[in-house]
XYZ file of C-alpha atoms in Angstrom:
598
model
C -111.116 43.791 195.395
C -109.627 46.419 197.726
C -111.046 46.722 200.958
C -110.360 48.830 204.099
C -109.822 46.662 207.543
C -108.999 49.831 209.851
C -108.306 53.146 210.777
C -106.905 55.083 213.550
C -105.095 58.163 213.609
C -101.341 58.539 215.452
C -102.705 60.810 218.135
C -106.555 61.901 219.018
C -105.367 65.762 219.612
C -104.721 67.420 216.570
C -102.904 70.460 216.837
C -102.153 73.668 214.119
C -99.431 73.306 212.047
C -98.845 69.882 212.812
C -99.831 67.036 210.014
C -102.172 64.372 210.724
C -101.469 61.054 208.456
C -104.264 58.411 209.142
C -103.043 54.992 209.471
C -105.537 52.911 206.975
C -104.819 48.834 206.535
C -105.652 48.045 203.526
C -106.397 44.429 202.295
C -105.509 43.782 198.303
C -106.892 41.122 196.056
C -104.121 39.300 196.619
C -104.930 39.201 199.955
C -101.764 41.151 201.346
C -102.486 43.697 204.000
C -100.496 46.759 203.780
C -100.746 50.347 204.952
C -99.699 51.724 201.562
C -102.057 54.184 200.112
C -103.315 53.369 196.309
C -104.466 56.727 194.881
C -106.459 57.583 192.008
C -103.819 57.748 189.939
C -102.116 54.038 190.717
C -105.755 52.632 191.224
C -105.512 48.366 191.866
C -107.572 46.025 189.772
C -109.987 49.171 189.087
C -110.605 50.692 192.704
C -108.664 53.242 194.404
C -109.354 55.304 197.841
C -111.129 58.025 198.440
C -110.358 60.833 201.055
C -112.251 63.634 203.073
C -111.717 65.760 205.749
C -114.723 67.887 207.241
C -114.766 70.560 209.955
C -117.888 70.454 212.038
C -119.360 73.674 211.880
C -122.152 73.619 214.201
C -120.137 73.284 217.615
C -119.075 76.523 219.503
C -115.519 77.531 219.126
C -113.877 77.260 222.356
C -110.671 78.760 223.984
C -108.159 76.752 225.031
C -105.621 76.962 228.408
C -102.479 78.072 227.749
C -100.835 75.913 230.192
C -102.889 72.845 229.518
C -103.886 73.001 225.817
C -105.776 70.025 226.150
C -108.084 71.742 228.484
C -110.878 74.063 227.652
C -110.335 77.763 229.140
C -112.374 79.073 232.188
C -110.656 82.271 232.943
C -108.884 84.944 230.772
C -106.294 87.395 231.652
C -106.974 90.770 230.972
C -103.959 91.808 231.265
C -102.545 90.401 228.686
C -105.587 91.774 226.511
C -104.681 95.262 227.721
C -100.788 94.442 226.776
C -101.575 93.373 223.364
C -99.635 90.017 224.201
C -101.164 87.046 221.884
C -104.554 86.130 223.224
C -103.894 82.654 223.213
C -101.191 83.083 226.105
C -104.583 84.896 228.694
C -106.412 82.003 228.934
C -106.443 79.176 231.971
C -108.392 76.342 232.501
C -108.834 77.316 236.041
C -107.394 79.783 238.814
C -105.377 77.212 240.145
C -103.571 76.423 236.832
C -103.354 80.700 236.889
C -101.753 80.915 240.335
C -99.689 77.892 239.594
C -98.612 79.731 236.234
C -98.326 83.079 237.783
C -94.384 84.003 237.844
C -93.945 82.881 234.315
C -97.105 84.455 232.930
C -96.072 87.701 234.992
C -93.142 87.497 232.511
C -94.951 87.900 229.473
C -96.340 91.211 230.994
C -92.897 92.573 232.142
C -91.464 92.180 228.571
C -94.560 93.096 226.391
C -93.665 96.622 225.976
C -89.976 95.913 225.500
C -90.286 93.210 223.223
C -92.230 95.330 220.747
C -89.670 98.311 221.011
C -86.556 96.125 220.687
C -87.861 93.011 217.475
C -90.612 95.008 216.392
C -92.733 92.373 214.284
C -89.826 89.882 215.234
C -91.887 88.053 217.955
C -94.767 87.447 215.824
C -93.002 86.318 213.161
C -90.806 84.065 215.851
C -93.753 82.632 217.473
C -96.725 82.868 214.927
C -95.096 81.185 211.942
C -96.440 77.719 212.435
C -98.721 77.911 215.603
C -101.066 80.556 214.625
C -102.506 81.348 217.898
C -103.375 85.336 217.552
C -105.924 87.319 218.034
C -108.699 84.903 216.236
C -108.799 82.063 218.948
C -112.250 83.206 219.840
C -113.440 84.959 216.466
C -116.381 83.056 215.267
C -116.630 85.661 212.378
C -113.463 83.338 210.644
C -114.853 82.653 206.911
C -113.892 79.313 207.105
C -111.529 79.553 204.361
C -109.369 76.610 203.446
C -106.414 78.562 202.664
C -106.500 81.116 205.415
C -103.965 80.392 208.302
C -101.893 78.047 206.586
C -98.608 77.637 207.268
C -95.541 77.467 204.399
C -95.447 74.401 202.875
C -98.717 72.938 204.140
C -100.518 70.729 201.165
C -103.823 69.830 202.416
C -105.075 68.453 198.876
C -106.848 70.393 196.707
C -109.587 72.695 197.895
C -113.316 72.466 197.200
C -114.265 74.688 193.872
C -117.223 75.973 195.097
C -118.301 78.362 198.207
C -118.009 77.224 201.845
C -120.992 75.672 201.709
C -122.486 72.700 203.649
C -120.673 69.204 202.883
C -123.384 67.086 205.087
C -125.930 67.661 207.725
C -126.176 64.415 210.177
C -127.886 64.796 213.374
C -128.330 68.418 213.427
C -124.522 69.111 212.752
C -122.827 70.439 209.971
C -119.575 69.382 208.285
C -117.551 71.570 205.632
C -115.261 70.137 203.695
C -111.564 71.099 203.918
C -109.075 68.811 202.398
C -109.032 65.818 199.898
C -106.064 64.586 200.512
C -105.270 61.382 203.037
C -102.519 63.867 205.274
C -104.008 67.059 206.739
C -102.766 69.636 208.469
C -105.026 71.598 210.906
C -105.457 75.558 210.478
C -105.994 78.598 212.717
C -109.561 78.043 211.299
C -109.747 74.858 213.008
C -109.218 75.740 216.861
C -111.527 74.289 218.909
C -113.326 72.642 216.286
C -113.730 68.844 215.855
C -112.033 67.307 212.729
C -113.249 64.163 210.627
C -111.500 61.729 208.301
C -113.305 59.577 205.939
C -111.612 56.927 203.298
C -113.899 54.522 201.114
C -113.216 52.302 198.011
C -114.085 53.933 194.871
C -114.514 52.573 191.509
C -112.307 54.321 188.927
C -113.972 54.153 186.119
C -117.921 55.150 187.339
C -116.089 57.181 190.900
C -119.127 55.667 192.657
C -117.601 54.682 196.546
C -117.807 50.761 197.029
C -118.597 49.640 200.548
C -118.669 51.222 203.570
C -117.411 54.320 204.464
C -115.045 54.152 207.297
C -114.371 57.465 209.851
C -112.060 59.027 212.015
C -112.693 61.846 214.325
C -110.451 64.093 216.158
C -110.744 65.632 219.748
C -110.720 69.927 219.232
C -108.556 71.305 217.348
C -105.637 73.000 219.479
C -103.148 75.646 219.113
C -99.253 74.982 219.004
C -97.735 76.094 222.512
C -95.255 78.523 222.449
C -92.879 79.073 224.578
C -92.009 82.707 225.794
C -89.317 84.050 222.833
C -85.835 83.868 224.260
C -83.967 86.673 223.682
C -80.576 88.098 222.786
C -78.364 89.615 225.889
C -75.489 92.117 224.899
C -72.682 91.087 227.081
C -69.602 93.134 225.411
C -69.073 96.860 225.998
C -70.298 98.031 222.612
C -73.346 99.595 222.057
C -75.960 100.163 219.422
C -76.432 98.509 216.090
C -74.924 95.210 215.467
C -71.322 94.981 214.721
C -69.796 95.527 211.109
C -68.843 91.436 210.649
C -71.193 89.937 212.897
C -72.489 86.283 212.528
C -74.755 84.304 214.612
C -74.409 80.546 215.588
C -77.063 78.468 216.961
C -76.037 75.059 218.491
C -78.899 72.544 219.255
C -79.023 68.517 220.378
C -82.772 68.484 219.269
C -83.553 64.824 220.691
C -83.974 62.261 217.568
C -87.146 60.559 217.358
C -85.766 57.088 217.931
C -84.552 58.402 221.342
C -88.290 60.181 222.320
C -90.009 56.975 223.164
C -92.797 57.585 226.045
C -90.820 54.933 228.210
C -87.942 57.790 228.865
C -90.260 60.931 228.992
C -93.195 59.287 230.127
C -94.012 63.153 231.871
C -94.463 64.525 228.117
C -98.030 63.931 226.599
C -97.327 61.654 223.863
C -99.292 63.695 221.077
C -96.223 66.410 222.053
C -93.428 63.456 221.744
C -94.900 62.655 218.125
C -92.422 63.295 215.761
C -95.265 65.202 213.310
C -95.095 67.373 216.329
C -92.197 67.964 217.584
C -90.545 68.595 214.275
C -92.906 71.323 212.868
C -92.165 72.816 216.913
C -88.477 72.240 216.068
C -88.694 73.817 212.773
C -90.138 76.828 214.048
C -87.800 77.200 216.633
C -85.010 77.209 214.596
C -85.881 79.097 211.484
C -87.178 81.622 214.245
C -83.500 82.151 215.824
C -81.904 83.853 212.647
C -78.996 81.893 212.595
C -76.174 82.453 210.351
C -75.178 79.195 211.031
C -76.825 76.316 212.339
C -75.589 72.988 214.110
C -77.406 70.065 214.913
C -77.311 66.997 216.661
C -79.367 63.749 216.796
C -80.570 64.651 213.451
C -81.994 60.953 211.538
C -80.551 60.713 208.261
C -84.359 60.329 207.428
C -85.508 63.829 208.648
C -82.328 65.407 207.615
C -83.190 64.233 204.112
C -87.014 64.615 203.893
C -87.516 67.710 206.475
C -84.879 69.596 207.581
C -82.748 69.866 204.573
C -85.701 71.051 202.581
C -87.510 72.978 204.489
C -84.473 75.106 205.783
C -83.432 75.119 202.224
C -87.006 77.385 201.588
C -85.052 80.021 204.200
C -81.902 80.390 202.433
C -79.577 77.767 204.073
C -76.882 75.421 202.498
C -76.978 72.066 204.247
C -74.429 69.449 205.263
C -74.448 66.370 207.033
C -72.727 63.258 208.564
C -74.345 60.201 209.715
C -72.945 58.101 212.690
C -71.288 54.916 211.693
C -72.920 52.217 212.202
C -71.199 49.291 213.383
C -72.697 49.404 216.737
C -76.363 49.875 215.918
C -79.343 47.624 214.606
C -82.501 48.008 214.295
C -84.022 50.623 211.651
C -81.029 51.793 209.619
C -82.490 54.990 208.809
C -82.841 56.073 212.533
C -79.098 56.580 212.830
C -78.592 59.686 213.988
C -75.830 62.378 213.130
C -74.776 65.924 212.491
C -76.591 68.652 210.146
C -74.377 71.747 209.503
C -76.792 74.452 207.986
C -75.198 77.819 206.945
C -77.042 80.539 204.907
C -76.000 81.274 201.480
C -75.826 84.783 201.307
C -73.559 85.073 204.233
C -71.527 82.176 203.599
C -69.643 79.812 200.559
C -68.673 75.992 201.381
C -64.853 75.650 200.790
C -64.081 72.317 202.477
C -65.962 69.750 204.761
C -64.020 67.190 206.827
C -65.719 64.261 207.968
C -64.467 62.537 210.982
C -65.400 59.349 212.185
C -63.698 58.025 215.405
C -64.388 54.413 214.838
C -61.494 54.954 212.295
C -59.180 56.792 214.734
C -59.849 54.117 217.461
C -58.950 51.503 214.597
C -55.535 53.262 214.162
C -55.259 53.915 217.291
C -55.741 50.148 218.510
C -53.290 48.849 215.211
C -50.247 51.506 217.063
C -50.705 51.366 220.648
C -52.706 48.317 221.574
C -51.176 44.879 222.212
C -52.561 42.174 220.177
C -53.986 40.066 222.716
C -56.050 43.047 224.015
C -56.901 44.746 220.861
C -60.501 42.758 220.528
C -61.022 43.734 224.029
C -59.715 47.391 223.431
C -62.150 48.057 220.271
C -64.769 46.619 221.649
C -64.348 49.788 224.284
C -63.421 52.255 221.925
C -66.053 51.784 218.853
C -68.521 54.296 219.757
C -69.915 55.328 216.385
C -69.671 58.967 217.133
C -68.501 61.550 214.607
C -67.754 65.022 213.812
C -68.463 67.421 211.102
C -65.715 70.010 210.106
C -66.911 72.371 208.030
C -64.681 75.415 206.737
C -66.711 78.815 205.647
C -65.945 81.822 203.505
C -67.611 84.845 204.669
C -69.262 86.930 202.227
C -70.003 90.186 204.724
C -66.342 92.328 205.423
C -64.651 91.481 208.448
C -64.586 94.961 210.414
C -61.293 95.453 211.760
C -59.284 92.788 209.951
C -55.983 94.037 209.895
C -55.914 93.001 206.069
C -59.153 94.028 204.326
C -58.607 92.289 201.138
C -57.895 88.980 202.684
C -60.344 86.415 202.748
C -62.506 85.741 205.923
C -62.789 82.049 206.484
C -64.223 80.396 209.268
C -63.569 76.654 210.785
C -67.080 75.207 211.876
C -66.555 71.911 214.474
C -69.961 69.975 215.341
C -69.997 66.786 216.876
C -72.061 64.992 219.509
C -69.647 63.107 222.159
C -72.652 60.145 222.982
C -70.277 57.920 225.209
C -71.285 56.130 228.558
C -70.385 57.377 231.862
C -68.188 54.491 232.476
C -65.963 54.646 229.210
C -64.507 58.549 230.731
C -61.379 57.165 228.816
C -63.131 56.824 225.352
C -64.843 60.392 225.897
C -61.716 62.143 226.364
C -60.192 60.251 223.600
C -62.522 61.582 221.146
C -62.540 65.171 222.184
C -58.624 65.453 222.268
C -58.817 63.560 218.557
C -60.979 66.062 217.392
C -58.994 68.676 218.923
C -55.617 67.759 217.084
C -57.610 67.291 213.795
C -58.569 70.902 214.343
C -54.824 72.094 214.804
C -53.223 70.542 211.584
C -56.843 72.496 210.184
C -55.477 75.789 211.869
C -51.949 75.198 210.993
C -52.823 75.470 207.456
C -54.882 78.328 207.224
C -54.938 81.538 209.683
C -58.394 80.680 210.257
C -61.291 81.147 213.623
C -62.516 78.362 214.766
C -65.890 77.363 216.166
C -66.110 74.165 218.096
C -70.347 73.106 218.864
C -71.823 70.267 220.197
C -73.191 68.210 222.953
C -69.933 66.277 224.314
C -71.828 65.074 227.578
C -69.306 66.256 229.527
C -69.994 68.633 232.797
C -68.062 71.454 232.991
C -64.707 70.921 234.751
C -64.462 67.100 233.509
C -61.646 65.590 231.865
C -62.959 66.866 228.404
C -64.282 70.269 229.168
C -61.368 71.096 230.674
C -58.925 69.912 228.285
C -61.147 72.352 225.284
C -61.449 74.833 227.829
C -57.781 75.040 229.046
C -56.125 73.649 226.703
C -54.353 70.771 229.297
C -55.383 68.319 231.860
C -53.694 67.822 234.970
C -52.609 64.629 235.263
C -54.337 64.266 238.259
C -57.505 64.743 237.125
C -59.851 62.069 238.623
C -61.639 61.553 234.928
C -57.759 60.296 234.061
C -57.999 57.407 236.426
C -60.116 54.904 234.318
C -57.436 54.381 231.262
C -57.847 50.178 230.878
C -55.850 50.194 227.782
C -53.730 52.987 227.890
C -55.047 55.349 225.449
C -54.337 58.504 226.944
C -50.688 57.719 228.488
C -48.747 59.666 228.071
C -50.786 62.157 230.098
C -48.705 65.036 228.540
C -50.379 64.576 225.431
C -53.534 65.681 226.577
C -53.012 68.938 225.369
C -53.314 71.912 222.930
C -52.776 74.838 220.981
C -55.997 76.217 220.172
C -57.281 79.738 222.561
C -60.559 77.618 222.871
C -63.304 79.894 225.441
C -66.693 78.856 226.083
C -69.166 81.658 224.440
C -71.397 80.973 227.285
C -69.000 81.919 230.211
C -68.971 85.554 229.018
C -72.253 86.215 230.980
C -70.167 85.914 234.140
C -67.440 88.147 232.739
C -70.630 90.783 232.532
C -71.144 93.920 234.953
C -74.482 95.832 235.389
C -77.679 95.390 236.183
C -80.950 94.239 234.342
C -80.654 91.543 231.938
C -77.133 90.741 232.073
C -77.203 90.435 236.087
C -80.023 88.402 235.269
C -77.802 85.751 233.170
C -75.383 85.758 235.562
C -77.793 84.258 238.273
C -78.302 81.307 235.695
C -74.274 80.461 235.599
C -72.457 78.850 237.926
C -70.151 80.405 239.947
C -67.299 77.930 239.621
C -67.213 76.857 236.396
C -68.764 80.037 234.805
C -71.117 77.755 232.129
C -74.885 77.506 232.487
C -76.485 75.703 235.008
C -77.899 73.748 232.816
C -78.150 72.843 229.068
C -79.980 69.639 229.390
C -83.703 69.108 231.751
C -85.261 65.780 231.956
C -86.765 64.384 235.215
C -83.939 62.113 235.457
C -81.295 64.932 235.158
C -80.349 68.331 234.867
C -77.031 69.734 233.845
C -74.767 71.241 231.522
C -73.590 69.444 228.852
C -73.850 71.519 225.515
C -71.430 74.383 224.883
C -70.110 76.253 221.863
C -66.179 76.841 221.860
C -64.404 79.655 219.972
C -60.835 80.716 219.550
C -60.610 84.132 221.165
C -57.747 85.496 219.680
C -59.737 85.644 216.284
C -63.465 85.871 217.329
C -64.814 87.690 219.947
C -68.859 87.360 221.517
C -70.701 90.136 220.947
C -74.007 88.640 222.633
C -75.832 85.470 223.581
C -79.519 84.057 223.711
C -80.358 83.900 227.172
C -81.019 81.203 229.020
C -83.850 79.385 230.432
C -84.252 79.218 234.531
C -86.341 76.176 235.664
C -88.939 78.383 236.762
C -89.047 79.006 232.804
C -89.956 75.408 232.267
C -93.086 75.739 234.742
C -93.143 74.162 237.900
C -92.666 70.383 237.799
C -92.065 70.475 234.495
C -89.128 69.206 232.769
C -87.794 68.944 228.819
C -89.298 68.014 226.609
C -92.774 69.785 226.542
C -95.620 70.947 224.663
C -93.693 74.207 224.608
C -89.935 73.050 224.012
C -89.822 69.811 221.536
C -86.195 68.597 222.958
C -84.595 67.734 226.235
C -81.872 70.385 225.537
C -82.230 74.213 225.008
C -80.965 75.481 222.084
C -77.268 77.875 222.178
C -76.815 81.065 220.170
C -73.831 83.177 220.416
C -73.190 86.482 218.046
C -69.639 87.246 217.057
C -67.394 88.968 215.579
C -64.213 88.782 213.529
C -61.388 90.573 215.176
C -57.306 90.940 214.245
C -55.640 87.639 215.557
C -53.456 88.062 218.151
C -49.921 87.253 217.585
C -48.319 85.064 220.547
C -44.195 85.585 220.903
């Protein structure tokens, strides 16, 4: 007969809008032990299981801190009451964590009144869509409705037929039912409450349970953090509405979960490095930006096909992706990584996708220039198992200002993620200048813009950012000086066509005052790109950029960026608040007449 050995649940906080999937062992009459669930409709030898969640009822519902969700909230900000900002952001667990907290939180009362003016119900919709965290943190006077609060595409089981009644009275507490299904995922109704889990065996014919009941329960119930919304800086000279044209590209390394192990971010509480976590945060971030088009990196070829392809395919988006080759990697084959490519249908068609995969090139590449006796040696450098997605566009929105109307507005779409060591500078410039000149014979076909995203883990001014950003590299560069096998001789090859500009270096090409002078504080003054794209405690840098051509495109305005004070002091990425190690880049642009050179 079946019988239940354990059960534990993957993390002790549960948290809104975040699923909770008991582990269960399970013994079988054959006397194989197995995790795999055997519902009522596959029951084994007679018996399947049984689940329940309850909600105790009896407890008081408690606020949480804002800072330190885990923590139950001693102080409130009135303030923020009086500013209408959501009242899960007032409280504190105590006036230390306030103080601590204080030039971030004074934020959210600086921009209160201007955030409502300029996105309207925007912010609520950015920040409240999975989360839940308004007004009813505190409102005991919540029916208790199963439904109420949930979140799109939540399935917590079927709900109970009749009235939110009392489901079992133990001890002087009460538990209402909520969910009959073995995954559950906590509600706005659930905040500060307790949660329980129960499984037992039940006979499928008489649906009487059959030994012992075995139970779960949670810690409180706590909200989603939310960051502060980022928001969208003008940095042209136009004014107004948006642009006749206009597009929106978000570019985002968004840490995969094989790389998110406690070991490297051992400063992140590990129920905010769970992947149930971090991708409904991730999710939320994302859909929340708008983007007309969407590239990822460090995507699994698991999530990509059982999260983020669906769910973004519920907000209108087309979806394309390209796993990293393999060669190099063992383990789980369905952690490799790669690229997602997410564009939304009603802006945009899918002519052609080009899949690149530089484990090819360096094949070639080793076969032409590489001596025979060192080509073993030589691939053994250059397999990397990094890729790039091409993808080419057809806008469905008129181009204002196209100097031919009628023609059709396509759009050249580059995302790759560069993932080379430090000490292999050779292979990492390799790959971007391969990518570059796969671009060209693109561009040489078709008069066509091109966007070029990605994390290349290169610093601004290296060997590879300056080679997209200037189109050459002296050939005294210092990145040129590690070339083992020759790959990059000769040097005057390192070169291109393409009037590649980094979207983000038009905040230092702003003048004014306010938010723009703002931006420009967060950009460094030599190499005009962001101080930093990637925070960890172990480093902080730039590393992510988006490229355009600017004689076809030109950047209308940019999500701002994130000062270290944003992170909170002593914090670094990721956090409850942001659910990856990089921040996320999105640039608005717009078509323009390409400029005709000689």
């Amino acid at each position: 007969m079946l019988s239940v050995l354990r059960v534990h649940l993957p993390s002790e906080i549960p948290i809104v809008g975040c699923e909770i999937t008991p582990y269960v062992l399970v013994k079988r009459p054959d006397n194989t032990v197995s995790n795999d669930d055997v519902p009522e409709t596959a029951p084994v030898n007679g018996h399947h299981i049984r689940y329940r969640w309850y909600r105790i009822q009896s407890d008081r519902k408690v606020a949480v801190c804002s800072v330190h969700p885990t923590e139950q909230a001693t102080i409130q900000c009135l303030g923020c009451v009086k500013a209408k900002i959501p009242v899960a952001k007032s409280y504190h667990c105590s006036s230390r964590c306030f103080s601590d907290a204080w030039h971030h939180h004074r934020a959210l009362h600086d921009r209160a009144s201007s955030a409502v003016s300029e996105n309207g119900a925007e912010e609520e919709e950015l920040f409240g869509r999975f989360n839940s965290t308004g007004s009813g943190v505190l409102n005991t006077g919540v029916t208790g409705s199963a439904s109420s609060g949930q979140s799109p595409g939540q399935n917590n089981g079927p709900v109970p037929s009749y009235p939110a009644t009392v489901a079992e009275r133990n001890g002087g507490e009460t538990w209402f039912e909520v969910a009959r299904s073995r995954t559950y995922t906590p509600m706005a109704d659930d905040i500060g409450h307790t949660l329980r889990f129960e499984c037992v065996i039940v006979d499928a014919e008489t649906r009487i349970p059959v030994g012992a009941t075995n139970t779960v329960l949670t810690s409180r119930v706590i909200p989603a953090p939310s960051p502060t919304p980022r928001r969208m800086i003008q940095v042209n000279d136009s004014q107004g509405a948006t642009p006749s044209g206009a597009f929106t590209v978000l570019s985002y390394n968004i840490l995969a979960d094989a790389y998110a192990t406690n070991e490297s971010y051992s400063y992140c509480p590990s129920w905010a490095l769970s992947w149930p976590y971090r991708r409904q945060n991730l999710l939320r971030e994302i859909i929340g930006y708008h983007a007309d088009i969407v590239c990822l990196q460090e995507v699994q070829s698991d999530h990509f096909e059982e999260f983020f392809a669906p769910e973004l395919d519920k907000h209108g988006y087309q979806a394309l992706y390209k796993k990293n080759t393999s060669e190099v990697y063992s383990g789980n084959f369905n952690a490799v990584d790669g690229c997602a490519t997410f564009f939304r249908r009603d802006r945009f068609s899918h002519v052609k996708k080009y899949e690149v995969e530089f484990n090819k090139a360096a094949q070639s590449l080793a076969d032409a220039v590489i001596a025979v006796n060192q080509k073993k040696a030589a691939l053994n450098r250059l397999i990397k198992d990094n890729i790039a997605l091409i993808v080419v566009l057809e806008a469905k929105f008129t181009s204002h200002g196209t100097d031919n109307p009628g023609k059709r507005q396509l759009l050249c779409v580059a995302n790759t993620h560069v993932n080379v060591p430090l000490e292999c500078k050779d292979v990492k410039l390799w790959q971007v200048h391969t990518l570059i000149k796969g671009l060209e014979k693109i561009a040489a076909s078709a008069d066509i813009p091109m966007l070029v995203c990605g994390d290349f883990n290169s610093i601004p001014n290296s060997a590879p950012h300056t080679l997209l950003s200037i189109g050459k590299v002296d050939p005294a560069h210092p990145d040129l000086a590690i070339d083992p096998y020759g790959i990059l001789r000769p040097n005057n090859k390192l070169s291109h066509n393409l009037v590649l500009v980094s979207a983000y270096s038009s905040f230092a090409r702003t003048k004014g005052f306010g938010p723009q002078a703002e931006q420009r504080r967060r950009i460094d003054q030599f190499s005009n790109e962001p101080l930093f794209t990637k925070c960890t405690r172990e480093y902080i840098g730039t590393v992510d950029y988006i490229f355009y051509t600017a004689d076809s495109l030109t950047v209308e305005s940019l999500l701002e960026l994130l000062d270290e004070e944003s992170l909170r002091k002593d914090t670094a990425l990721p956090s409850p608040e942001w659910s990856s190690d990089h921040i996320a880049l999105l640039a608005e642009f717009r078509c323009m007449p390409r400029i005709r050179r000689g």
